[in-house]
Tab-separated table of C-alpha atoms in Angstrom:
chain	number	residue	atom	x	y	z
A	6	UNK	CA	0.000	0.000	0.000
A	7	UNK	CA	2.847	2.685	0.993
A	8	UNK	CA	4.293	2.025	-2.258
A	9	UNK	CA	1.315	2.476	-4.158
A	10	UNK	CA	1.060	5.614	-2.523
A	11	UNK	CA	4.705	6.873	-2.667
A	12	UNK	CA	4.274	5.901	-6.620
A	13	UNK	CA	1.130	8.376	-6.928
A	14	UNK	CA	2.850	10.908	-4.607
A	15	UNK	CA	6.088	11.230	-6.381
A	16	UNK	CA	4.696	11.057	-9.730
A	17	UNK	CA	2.668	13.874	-9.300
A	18	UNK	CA	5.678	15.707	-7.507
A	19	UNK	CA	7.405	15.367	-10.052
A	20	UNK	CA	4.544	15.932	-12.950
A	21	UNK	CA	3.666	19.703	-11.003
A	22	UNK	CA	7.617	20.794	-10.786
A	23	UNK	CA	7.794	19.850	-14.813
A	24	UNK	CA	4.435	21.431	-15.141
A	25	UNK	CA	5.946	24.678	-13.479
A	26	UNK	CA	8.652	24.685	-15.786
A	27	UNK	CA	6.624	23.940	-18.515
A	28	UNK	CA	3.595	25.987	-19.001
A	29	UNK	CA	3.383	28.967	-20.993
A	30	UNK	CA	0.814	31.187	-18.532
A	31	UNK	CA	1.935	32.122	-14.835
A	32	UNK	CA	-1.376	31.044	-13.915
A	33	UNK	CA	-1.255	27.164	-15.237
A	34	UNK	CA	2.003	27.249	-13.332
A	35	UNK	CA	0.503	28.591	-9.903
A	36	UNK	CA	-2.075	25.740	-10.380
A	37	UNK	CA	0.486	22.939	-11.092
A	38	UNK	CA	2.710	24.246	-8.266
A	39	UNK	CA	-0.566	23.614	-6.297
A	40	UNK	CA	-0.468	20.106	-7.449
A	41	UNK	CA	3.028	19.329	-6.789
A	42	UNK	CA	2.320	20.918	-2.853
A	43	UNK	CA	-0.323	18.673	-2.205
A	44	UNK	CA	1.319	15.601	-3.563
A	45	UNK	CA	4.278	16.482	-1.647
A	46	UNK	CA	2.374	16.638	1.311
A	47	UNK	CA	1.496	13.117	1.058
A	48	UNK	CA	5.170	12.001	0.740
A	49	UNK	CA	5.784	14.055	3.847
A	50	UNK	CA	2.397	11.968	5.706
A	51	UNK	CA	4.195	8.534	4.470
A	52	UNK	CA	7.712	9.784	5.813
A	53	UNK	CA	5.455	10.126	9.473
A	54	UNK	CA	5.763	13.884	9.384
A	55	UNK	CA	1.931	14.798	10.083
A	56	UNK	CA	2.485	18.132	11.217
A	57	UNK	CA	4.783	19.292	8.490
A	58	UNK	CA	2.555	18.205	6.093
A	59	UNK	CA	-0.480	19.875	7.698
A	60	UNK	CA	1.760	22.459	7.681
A	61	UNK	CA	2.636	22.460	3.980
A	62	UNK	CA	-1.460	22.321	3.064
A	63	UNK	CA	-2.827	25.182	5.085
A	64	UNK	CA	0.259	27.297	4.347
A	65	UNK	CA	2.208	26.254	1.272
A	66	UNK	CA	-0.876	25.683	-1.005
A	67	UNK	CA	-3.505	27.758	1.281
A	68	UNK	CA	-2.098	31.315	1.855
A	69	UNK	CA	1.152	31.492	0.063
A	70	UNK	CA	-0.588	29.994	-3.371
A	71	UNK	CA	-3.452	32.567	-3.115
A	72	UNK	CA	-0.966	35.016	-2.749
A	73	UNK	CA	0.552	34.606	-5.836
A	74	UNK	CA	-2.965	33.907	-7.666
A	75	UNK	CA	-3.619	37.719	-6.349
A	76	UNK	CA	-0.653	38.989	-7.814
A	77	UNK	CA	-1.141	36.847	-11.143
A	78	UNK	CA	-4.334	38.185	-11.722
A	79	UNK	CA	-3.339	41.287	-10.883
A	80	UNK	CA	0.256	41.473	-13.222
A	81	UNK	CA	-1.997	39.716	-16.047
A	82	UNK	CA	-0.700	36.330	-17.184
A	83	UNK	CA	1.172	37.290	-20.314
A	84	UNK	CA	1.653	34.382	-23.046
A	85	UNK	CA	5.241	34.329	-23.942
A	86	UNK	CA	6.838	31.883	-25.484
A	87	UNK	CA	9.747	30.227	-22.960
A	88	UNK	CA	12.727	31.494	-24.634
A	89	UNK	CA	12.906	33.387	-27.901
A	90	UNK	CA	16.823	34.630	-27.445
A	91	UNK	CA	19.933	32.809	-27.463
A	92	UNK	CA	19.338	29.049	-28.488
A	93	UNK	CA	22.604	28.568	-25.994
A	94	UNK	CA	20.832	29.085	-22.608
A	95	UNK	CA	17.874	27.298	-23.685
A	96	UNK	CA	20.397	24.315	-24.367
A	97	UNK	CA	22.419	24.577	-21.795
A	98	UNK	CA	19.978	24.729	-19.146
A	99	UNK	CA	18.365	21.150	-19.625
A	100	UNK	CA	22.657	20.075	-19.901
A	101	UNK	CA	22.782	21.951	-16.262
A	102	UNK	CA	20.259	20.351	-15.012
A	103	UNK	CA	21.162	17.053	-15.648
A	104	UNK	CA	24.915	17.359	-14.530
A	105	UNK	CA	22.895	18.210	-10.925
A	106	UNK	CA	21.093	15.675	-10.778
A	107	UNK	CA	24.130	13.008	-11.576
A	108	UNK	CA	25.997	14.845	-9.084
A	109	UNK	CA	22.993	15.084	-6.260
A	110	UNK	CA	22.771	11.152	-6.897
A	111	UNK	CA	26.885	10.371	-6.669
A	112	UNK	CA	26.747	12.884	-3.547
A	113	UNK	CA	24.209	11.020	-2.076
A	114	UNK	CA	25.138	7.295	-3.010
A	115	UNK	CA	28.736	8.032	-1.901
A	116	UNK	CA	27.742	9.681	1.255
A	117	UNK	CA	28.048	6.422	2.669
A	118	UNK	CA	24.825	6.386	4.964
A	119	UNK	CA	23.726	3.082	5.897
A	120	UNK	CA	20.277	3.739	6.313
A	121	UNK	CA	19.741	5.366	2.876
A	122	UNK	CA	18.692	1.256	1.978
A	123	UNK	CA	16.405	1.202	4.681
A	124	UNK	CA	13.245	2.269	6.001
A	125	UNK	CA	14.447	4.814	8.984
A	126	UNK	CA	14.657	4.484	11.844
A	127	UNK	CA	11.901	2.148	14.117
A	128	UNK	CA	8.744	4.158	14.669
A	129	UNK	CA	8.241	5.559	17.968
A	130	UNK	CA	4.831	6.752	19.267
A	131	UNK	CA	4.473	10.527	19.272
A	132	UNK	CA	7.110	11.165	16.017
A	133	UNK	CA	6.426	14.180	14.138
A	134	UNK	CA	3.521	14.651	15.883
A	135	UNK	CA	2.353	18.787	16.775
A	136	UNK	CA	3.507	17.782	20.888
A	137	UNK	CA	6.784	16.666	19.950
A	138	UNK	CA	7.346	20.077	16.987
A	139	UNK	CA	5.829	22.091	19.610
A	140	UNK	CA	7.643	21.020	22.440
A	141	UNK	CA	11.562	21.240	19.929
A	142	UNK	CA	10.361	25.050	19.577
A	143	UNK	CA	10.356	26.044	22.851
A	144	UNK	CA	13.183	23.984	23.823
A	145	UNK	CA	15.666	22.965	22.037
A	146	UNK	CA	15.240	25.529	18.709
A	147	UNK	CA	13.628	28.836	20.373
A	148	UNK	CA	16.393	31.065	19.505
A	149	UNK	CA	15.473	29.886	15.322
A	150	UNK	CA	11.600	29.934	16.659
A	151	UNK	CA	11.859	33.562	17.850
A	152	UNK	CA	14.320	34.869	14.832
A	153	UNK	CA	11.634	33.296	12.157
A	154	UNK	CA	8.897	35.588	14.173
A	155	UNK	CA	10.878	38.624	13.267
A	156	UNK	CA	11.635	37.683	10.443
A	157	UNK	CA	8.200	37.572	8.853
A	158	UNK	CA	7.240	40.682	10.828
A	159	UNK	CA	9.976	42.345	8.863
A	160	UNK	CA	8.597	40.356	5.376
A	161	UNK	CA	5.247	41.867	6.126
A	162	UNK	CA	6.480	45.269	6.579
A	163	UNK	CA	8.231	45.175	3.529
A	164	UNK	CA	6.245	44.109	1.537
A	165	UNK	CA	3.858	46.640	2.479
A	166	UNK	CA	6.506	49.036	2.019
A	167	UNK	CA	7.319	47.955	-1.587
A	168	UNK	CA	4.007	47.600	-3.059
A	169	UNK	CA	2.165	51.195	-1.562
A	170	UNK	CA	1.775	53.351	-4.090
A	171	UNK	CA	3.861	56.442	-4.120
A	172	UNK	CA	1.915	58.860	-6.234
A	173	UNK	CA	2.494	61.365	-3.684
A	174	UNK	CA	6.245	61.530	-4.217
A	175	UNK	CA	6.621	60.921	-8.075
A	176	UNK	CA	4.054	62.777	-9.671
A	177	UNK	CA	3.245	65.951	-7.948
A	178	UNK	CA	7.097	67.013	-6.508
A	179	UNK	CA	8.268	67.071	-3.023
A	180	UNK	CA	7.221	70.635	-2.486
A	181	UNK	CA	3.084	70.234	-1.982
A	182	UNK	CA	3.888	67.893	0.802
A	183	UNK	CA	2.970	69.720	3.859
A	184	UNK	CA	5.522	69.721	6.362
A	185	UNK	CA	5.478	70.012	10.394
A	186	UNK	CA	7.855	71.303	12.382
A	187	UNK	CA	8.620	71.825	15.900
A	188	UNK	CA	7.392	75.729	15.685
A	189	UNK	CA	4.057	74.797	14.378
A	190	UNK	CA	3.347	72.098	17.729
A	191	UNK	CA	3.576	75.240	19.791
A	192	UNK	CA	1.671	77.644	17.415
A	193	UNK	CA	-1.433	74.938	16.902
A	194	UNK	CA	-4.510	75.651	19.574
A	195	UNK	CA	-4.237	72.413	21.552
A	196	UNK	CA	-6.690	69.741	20.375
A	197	UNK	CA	-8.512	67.020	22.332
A	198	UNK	CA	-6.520	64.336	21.324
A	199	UNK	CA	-9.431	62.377	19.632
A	200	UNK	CA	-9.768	59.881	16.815
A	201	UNK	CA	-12.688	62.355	15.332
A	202	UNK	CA	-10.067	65.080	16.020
A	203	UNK	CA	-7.339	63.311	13.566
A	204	UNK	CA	-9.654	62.721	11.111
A	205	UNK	CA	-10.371	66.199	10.813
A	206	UNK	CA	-14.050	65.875	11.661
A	207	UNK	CA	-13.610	67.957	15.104
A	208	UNK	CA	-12.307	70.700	12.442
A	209	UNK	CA	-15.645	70.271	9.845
A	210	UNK	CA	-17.841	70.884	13.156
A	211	UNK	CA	-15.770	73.943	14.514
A	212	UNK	CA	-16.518	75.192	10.648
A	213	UNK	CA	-19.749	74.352	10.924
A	214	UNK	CA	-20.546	75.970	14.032
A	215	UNK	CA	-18.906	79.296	13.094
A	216	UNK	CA	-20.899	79.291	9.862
A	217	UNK	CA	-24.148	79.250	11.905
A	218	UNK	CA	-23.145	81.685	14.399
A	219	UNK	CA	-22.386	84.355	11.581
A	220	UNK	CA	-25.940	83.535	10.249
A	221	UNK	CA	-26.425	80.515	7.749
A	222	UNK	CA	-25.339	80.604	3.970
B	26	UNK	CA	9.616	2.631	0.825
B	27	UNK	CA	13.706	3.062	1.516
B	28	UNK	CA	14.950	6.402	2.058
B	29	UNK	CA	16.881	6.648	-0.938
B	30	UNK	CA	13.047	6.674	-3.160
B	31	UNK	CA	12.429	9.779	-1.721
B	32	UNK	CA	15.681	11.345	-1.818
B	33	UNK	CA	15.748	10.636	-5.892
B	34	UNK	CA	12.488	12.513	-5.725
B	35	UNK	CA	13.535	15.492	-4.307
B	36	UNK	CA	16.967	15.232	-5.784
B	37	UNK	CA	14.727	15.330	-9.222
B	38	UNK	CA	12.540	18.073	-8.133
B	39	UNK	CA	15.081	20.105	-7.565
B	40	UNK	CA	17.003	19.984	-11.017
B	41	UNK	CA	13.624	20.940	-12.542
B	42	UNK	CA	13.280	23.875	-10.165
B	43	UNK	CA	17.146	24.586	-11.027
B	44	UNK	CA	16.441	24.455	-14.586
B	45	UNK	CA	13.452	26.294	-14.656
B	46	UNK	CA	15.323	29.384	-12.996
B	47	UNK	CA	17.551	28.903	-16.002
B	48	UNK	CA	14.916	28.580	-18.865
B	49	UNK	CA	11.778	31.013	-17.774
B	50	UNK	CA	11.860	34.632	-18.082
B	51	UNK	CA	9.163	35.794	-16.003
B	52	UNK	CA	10.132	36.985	-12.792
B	53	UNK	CA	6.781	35.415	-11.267
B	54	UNK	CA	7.708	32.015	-12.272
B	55	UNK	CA	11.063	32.195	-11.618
B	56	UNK	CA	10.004	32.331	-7.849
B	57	UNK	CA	7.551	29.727	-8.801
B	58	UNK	CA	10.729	27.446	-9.545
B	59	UNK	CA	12.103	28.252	-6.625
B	60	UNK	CA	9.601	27.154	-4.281
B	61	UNK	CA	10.196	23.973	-5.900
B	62	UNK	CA	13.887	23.921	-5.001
B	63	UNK	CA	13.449	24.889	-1.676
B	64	UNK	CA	10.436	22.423	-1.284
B	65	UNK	CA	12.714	19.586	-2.713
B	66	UNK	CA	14.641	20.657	-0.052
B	67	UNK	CA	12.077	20.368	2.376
B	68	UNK	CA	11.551	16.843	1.024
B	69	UNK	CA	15.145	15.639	1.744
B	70	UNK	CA	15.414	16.954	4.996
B	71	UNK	CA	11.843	15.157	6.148
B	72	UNK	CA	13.466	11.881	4.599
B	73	UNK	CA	16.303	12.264	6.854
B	74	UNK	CA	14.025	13.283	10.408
B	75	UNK	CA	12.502	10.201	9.406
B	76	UNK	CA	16.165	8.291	8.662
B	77	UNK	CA	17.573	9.611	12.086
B	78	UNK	CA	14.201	9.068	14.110
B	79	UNK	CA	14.433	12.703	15.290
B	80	UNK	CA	12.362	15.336	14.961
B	81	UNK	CA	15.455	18.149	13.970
B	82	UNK	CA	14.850	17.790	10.374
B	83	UNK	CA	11.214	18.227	10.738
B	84	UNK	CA	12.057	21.437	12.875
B	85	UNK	CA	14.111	22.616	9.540
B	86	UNK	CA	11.447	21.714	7.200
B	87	UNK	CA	9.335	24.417	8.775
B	88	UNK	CA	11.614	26.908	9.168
B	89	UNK	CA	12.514	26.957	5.639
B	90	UNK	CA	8.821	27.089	5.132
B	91	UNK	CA	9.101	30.542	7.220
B	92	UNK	CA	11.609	32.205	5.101
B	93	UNK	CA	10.129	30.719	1.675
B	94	UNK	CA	7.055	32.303	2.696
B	95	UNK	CA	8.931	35.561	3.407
B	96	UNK	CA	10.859	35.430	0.431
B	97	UNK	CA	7.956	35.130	-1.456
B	98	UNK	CA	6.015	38.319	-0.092
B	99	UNK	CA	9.416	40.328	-0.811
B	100	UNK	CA	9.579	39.028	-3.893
B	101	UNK	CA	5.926	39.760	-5.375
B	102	UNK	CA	6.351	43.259	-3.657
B	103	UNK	CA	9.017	43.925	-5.935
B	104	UNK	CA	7.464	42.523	-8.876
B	105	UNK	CA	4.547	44.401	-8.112
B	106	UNK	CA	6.510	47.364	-7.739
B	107	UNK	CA	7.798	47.255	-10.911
B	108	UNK	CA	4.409	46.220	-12.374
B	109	UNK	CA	3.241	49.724	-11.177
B	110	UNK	CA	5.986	51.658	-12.583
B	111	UNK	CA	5.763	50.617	-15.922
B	112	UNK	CA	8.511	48.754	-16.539
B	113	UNK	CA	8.700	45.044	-18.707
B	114	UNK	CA	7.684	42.075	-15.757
B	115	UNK	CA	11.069	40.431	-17.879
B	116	UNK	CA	14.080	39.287	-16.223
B	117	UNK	CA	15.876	39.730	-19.793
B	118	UNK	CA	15.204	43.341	-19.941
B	119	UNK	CA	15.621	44.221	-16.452
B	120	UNK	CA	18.906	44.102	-16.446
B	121	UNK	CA	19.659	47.807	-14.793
B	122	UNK	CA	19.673	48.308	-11.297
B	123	UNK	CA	19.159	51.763	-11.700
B	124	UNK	CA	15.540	53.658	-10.493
């Protein structure tokens, strides 16, 4: 049965990564990189890692998948052809890509590991499960656990950063920026220090108010 | 299934990712390709958790998870970025790093 399933499981592993390669629209590619997640996920569920795989469903081909659909759609899959200059590259790629391969192979066959021919290491109750992850991150790995917290705070600011738009500063010139300085905190009538008053709706009412006062329209 | 089945695998998955950097010209798929390197990765180091009977490889497997995830929102920033400026979503033509 396992090797029924590894069969499916790598074949379509392998079948998404050439369909990535492969297909002419970004889209087509998103959906076979998709494909190649999920079968992936079951070689990780037949290798005993549950919460890895889990892992690699909700975030891999959840989130980070609809993420790039978003930004597909939005860039506009265009239909290009996969290489139209330099017949060398095009050759020499599929060359390169062998050569790694035979080399990732010798590396591995003459790494001399023992257990490469076998099935791992006897099963033990608990392996891979979310106690045992959970229990490595706050142990033995919580200096990686806490640097991969900043680090995606940082990715999310970033990337926020990067994709604002900035039609402020390239199309109508530093100069109609208004600018504050420290003069202009001690010449402004203190405020209240209210959400309303940020938004400038205190000011509208002030407006309003003097408008009646001085007698309508 | 021996461990060496699923090594092959990802040692397989990754010279298509490898080549596919090489071969593609969109920027969007060239990150595309390298998911698949870095989950071919992912695969190797889960065969070898499971090869060692510890759960250290697993630990890896998710933190390169973490920083493929952040390297992906970096990277479609920038490629939005330079979606919104105008310029050719080509890796061919970008050549300049000059604004």
């Amino acid at each position: 049965m396992a090797e029924v399933v590894f069969f499916v499981a790598s074949l379509g592993a392998i079948g998404g990564a050439v369909g990535v390669v492969a297909l002419r629209n970004p889209f087509y590619s998103v959906l076979a990189l998709v494909g190649h997640l999920l079968s992936l996920a079951a070689l990780f569920l037949l290798l005993r890692a549950e919460f890895v795989a889990a892992a690699q469903v909700v975030v891999y081909a959840g989130a980070v998948m609809v993420l790039y659909v978003f930004v597909v759609a939005y860039i506009g899959g265009a239909d290009r052809p996969v290489r139209t200059t330099g017949p060398g590259l095009g050759l020499a790629a599929p060359l390169f890509a062998g050569a790694l391969f035979v080399e990732l192979c010798l590396a591995m066959l003459g790494s001399g590991l023992k257990a490469i021919d076998a099935q791992g290491a006897p099963y033990e109750a608990g392996f891979g499960s979310p106690g045992q992850i959970g229990e490595l991150f706050l142990t033995r790995f919580l200096l990686p656990f806490e640097v991969a917290s900043y680090l995606l705070l940082i990715a999310a600011v970033g990337a926020v950063i990067l994709a604002r738009r900035r039609r402020g500063l390239e199309e109508e010139g530093l100069e109609d920026v208004p600018t504050v300085t420290v003069a202009d905190l001690f010449r402004l009538e203190p405020g209240v220090g209210t959400q309303a008053e940020s938004g400038g709706m205190l000011q509208d009412r002030r407006e309003r108010d003097e408008r009646e006062r001085k007698g309508g329209w | 299934m021996d461990i060496g089945w699923y090594l092959a695998v990802s040692a397989l998955v990754f010279c298509t990712g490898a080549g596919g950097v090489l071969v593609r010209r969109n920027p969007l798929v060239i990150l595309l390709c390298l998911e698949l390197m870095l989950n071919a990765a992912n695969l190797a180091l889960v065969a070898f958790a499971r090869m060692h009977g510890s759960g250290d490889g697993q630990i890896f497997a998710l933190i390169v998870m973490v920083v493929a995830a952040c390297e992906v929102t970096i990277g479609l920033g920038v490629i939005v970025a330079i979606h919104r400026r105008r310029l050719p979503v080509d890796v061919d033509e970008l050549r300049e790093l000059r604004g």
